[in-house]
Short mmCIF file of C-alpha atoms in Angstrom, two decimals:
data_model
loop_
_atom_site.label_atom_id
_atom_site.label_comp_id
_atom_site.label_asym_id
_atom_site.label_seq_id
_atom_site.Cartn_x
_atom_site.Cartn_y
_atom_site.Cartn_z
CA MET A 821 207.38 93.29 389.85
CA THR A 822 206.72 89.72 388.73
CA ILE A 823 207.32 90.63 385.07
CA GLN A 824 210.68 92.13 386.01
CA LEU A 825 211.58 88.96 387.92
CA ALA A 826 210.58 86.77 384.97
CA VAL A 827 212.66 88.89 382.58
CA GLN A 828 215.68 88.65 384.91
CA LEU A 829 215.35 84.87 385.16
CA ILE A 830 215.03 84.49 381.38
CA LEU A 831 218.02 86.76 380.74
CA SER A 832 220.11 84.84 383.29
CA ALA A 833 219.24 81.52 381.65
CA LEU A 834 220.12 82.93 378.20
CA ILE A 835 223.49 84.18 379.44
CA VAL A 836 224.32 80.77 380.92
CA LEU A 837 223.21 79.04 377.73
CA GLY A 838 225.34 81.41 375.66
CA VAL A 839 228.44 80.72 377.75
CA ILE A 840 227.94 76.96 377.49
CA VAL A 841 227.46 77.13 373.70
CA TYR A 842 230.59 79.29 373.40
CA MET A 843 232.60 76.84 375.55
CA TRP A 844 231.67 73.87 373.37
CA ARG A 845 232.57 75.71 370.18
CA MET A 846 236.12 76.39 371.39
CA PRO A 847 238.75 74.07 369.93
CA GLN A 848 239.69 71.08 372.05
CA ALA A 849 242.89 71.42 374.04
CA GLY A 850 243.74 67.72 373.86
CA GLU A 851 244.85 66.43 377.26
CA ARG A 852 246.05 69.80 378.47
CA PHE A 853 243.53 70.14 381.35
CA PHE A 854 243.16 66.44 382.23
CA GLY A 855 245.03 67.00 385.52
CA TRP A 856 242.27 69.34 386.73
CA ALA A 857 239.36 67.05 385.94
CA PRO A 858 239.59 64.56 388.86
CA TRP A 859 239.51 67.31 391.48
CA LEU A 860 236.79 69.22 389.65
CA ALA A 861 234.64 66.07 389.37
CA LEU A 862 235.08 65.35 393.08
CA GLY A 863 234.28 68.98 393.91
CA SER A 864 231.18 68.87 391.75
CA ALA A 865 229.77 65.77 393.44
CA TRP A 866 230.50 66.92 396.99
CA GLY A 867 229.47 70.49 396.20
CA GLY A 868 226.14 69.13 394.98
CA VAL A 869 225.66 67.10 398.17
CA LEU A 870 226.47 70.15 400.31
CA ALA A 871 224.21 72.41 398.21
CA VAL A 872 221.22 70.05 398.51
CA THR A 873 221.84 69.68 402.25
CA VAL A 874 221.94 73.45 402.84
CA ALA A 875 218.91 74.00 400.59
CA ALA A 876 216.95 71.34 402.50
CA LEU A 877 217.95 72.83 405.84
CA LEU A 878 216.56 76.27 404.93
CA TRP A 879 213.25 75.32 406.52
CA VAL A 880 214.81 74.59 409.92
CA LEU A 881 217.76 76.99 410.19
CA PRO A 882 217.32 79.95 412.58
CA TRP A 883 218.54 82.56 410.01
CA PRO A 884 217.74 81.03 406.63
CA ASP A 885 218.12 84.27 404.65
CA ARG A 886 221.89 84.25 405.11
CA TRP A 887 222.08 80.66 403.96
CA VAL A 888 219.95 81.36 400.88
CA SER A 889 222.62 83.77 399.70
CA VAL A 890 225.41 81.30 400.42
CA SER A 891 223.53 78.56 398.62
CA PHE A 892 222.68 80.59 395.50
CA LEU A 893 226.01 82.42 395.23
CA VAL A 894 228.54 79.77 396.30
CA LEU A 895 227.32 76.18 396.61
CA ASP A 896 225.02 75.90 393.59
CA PRO A 897 227.51 77.49 391.15
CA LEU A 898 230.28 75.32 392.64
CA ALA A 899 228.40 72.10 391.94
CA ILE A 900 227.10 73.07 388.52
CA GLY A 901 230.15 75.00 387.28
CA THR A 902 232.76 72.41 388.18
CA GLY A 903 230.61 69.66 386.68
CA VAL A 904 230.27 71.56 383.41
CA LEU A 905 234.03 72.13 383.36
CA VAL A 906 234.66 68.39 383.69
CA LEU A 907 232.29 67.69 380.81
CA TRP A 908 234.05 70.40 378.79
CA ILE A 909 237.52 69.00 379.54
CA TYR A 910 236.52 65.47 378.56
CA ARG A 911 234.40 66.30 375.52
CA GLY A 912 235.32 63.89 372.78
CA HIS A 913 237.06 61.50 375.20
CA ALA A 914 234.02 59.88 376.81
CA GLY A 915 234.18 56.10 377.13
CA LYS A 916 237.90 55.81 376.36
CA LEU A 917 239.02 55.07 379.93
CA PRO A 918 237.08 53.87 382.97
CA THR A 919 238.42 56.76 385.06
CA ILE A 920 237.15 59.29 382.53
CA THR A 921 233.74 57.60 382.52
CA ALA A 922 233.64 57.67 386.33
CA GLN A 923 234.58 61.35 386.47
CA ILE A 924 231.96 62.22 383.87
CA LEU A 925 229.40 60.37 386.00
CA GLN A 926 230.56 62.28 389.10
CA SER A 927 230.17 65.58 387.28
CA ARG A 928 226.68 64.67 386.04
CA VAL A 929 225.67 63.74 389.59
CA GLY A 930 227.06 67.07 390.83
CA ILE A 931 225.19 69.01 388.15
CA THR A 932 221.96 67.17 388.93
CA LEU A 933 222.33 67.77 392.67
CA GLY A 934 223.20 71.43 392.04
CA LEU A 935 220.09 71.92 389.90
CA THR A 936 218.02 70.14 392.56
CA ALA A 937 219.40 72.54 395.17
CA VAL A 938 218.48 75.49 392.95
CA VAL A 939 214.90 74.19 392.67
CA ILE A 940 214.66 73.62 396.44
CA GLY A 941 216.06 77.11 397.07
CA TYR A 942 213.64 78.75 394.66
CA ILE A 943 210.72 76.90 396.23
CA TYR A 944 211.82 78.15 399.65
CA VAL A 945 212.22 81.74 398.46
CA MET A 946 208.88 81.74 396.61
CA THR A 947 206.99 80.33 399.59
CA HIS A 948 208.70 82.25 402.42
CA LYS A 949 209.72 85.63 400.99
CA GLN A 950 207.59 88.50 399.77
CA ILE A 951 208.34 89.45 396.17
CA GLY A 952 210.74 92.39 396.04
CA SER A 953 212.07 91.92 399.57
CA PRO A 954 215.85 91.65 399.90
CA VAL A 955 217.39 88.23 400.31
CA GLY A 956 220.13 87.78 402.89
CA VAL A 957 218.84 90.37 405.36
#
């Protein structure tokens, strides 16, 4: 069972890496999506804060299994995905305006907090769940 889990984790990481490489190879759209970036950067930072908070609370919540699913399926992708989108929107424009620099910083903070929440969640699952048992039940 552990080999199957390792293969699934490796395949998931390769899929994510493939999507990110594909996104960066797409031609730049100029300033077409600049209107989305401020809200995405704000969502990334606050999504990261919320994801880390929920992941840290897993040890004290009465029904943590339900929150593990919410964390892994909603909050972590929110923080990481919106942050990556901001970086994608502003690729090639970094350092041109202070607002762009601030939003890039917000997205990096959101990505970092999202990855931290993933690590905290995996530590919780590995220490509190038996391998092969369903999560969220």
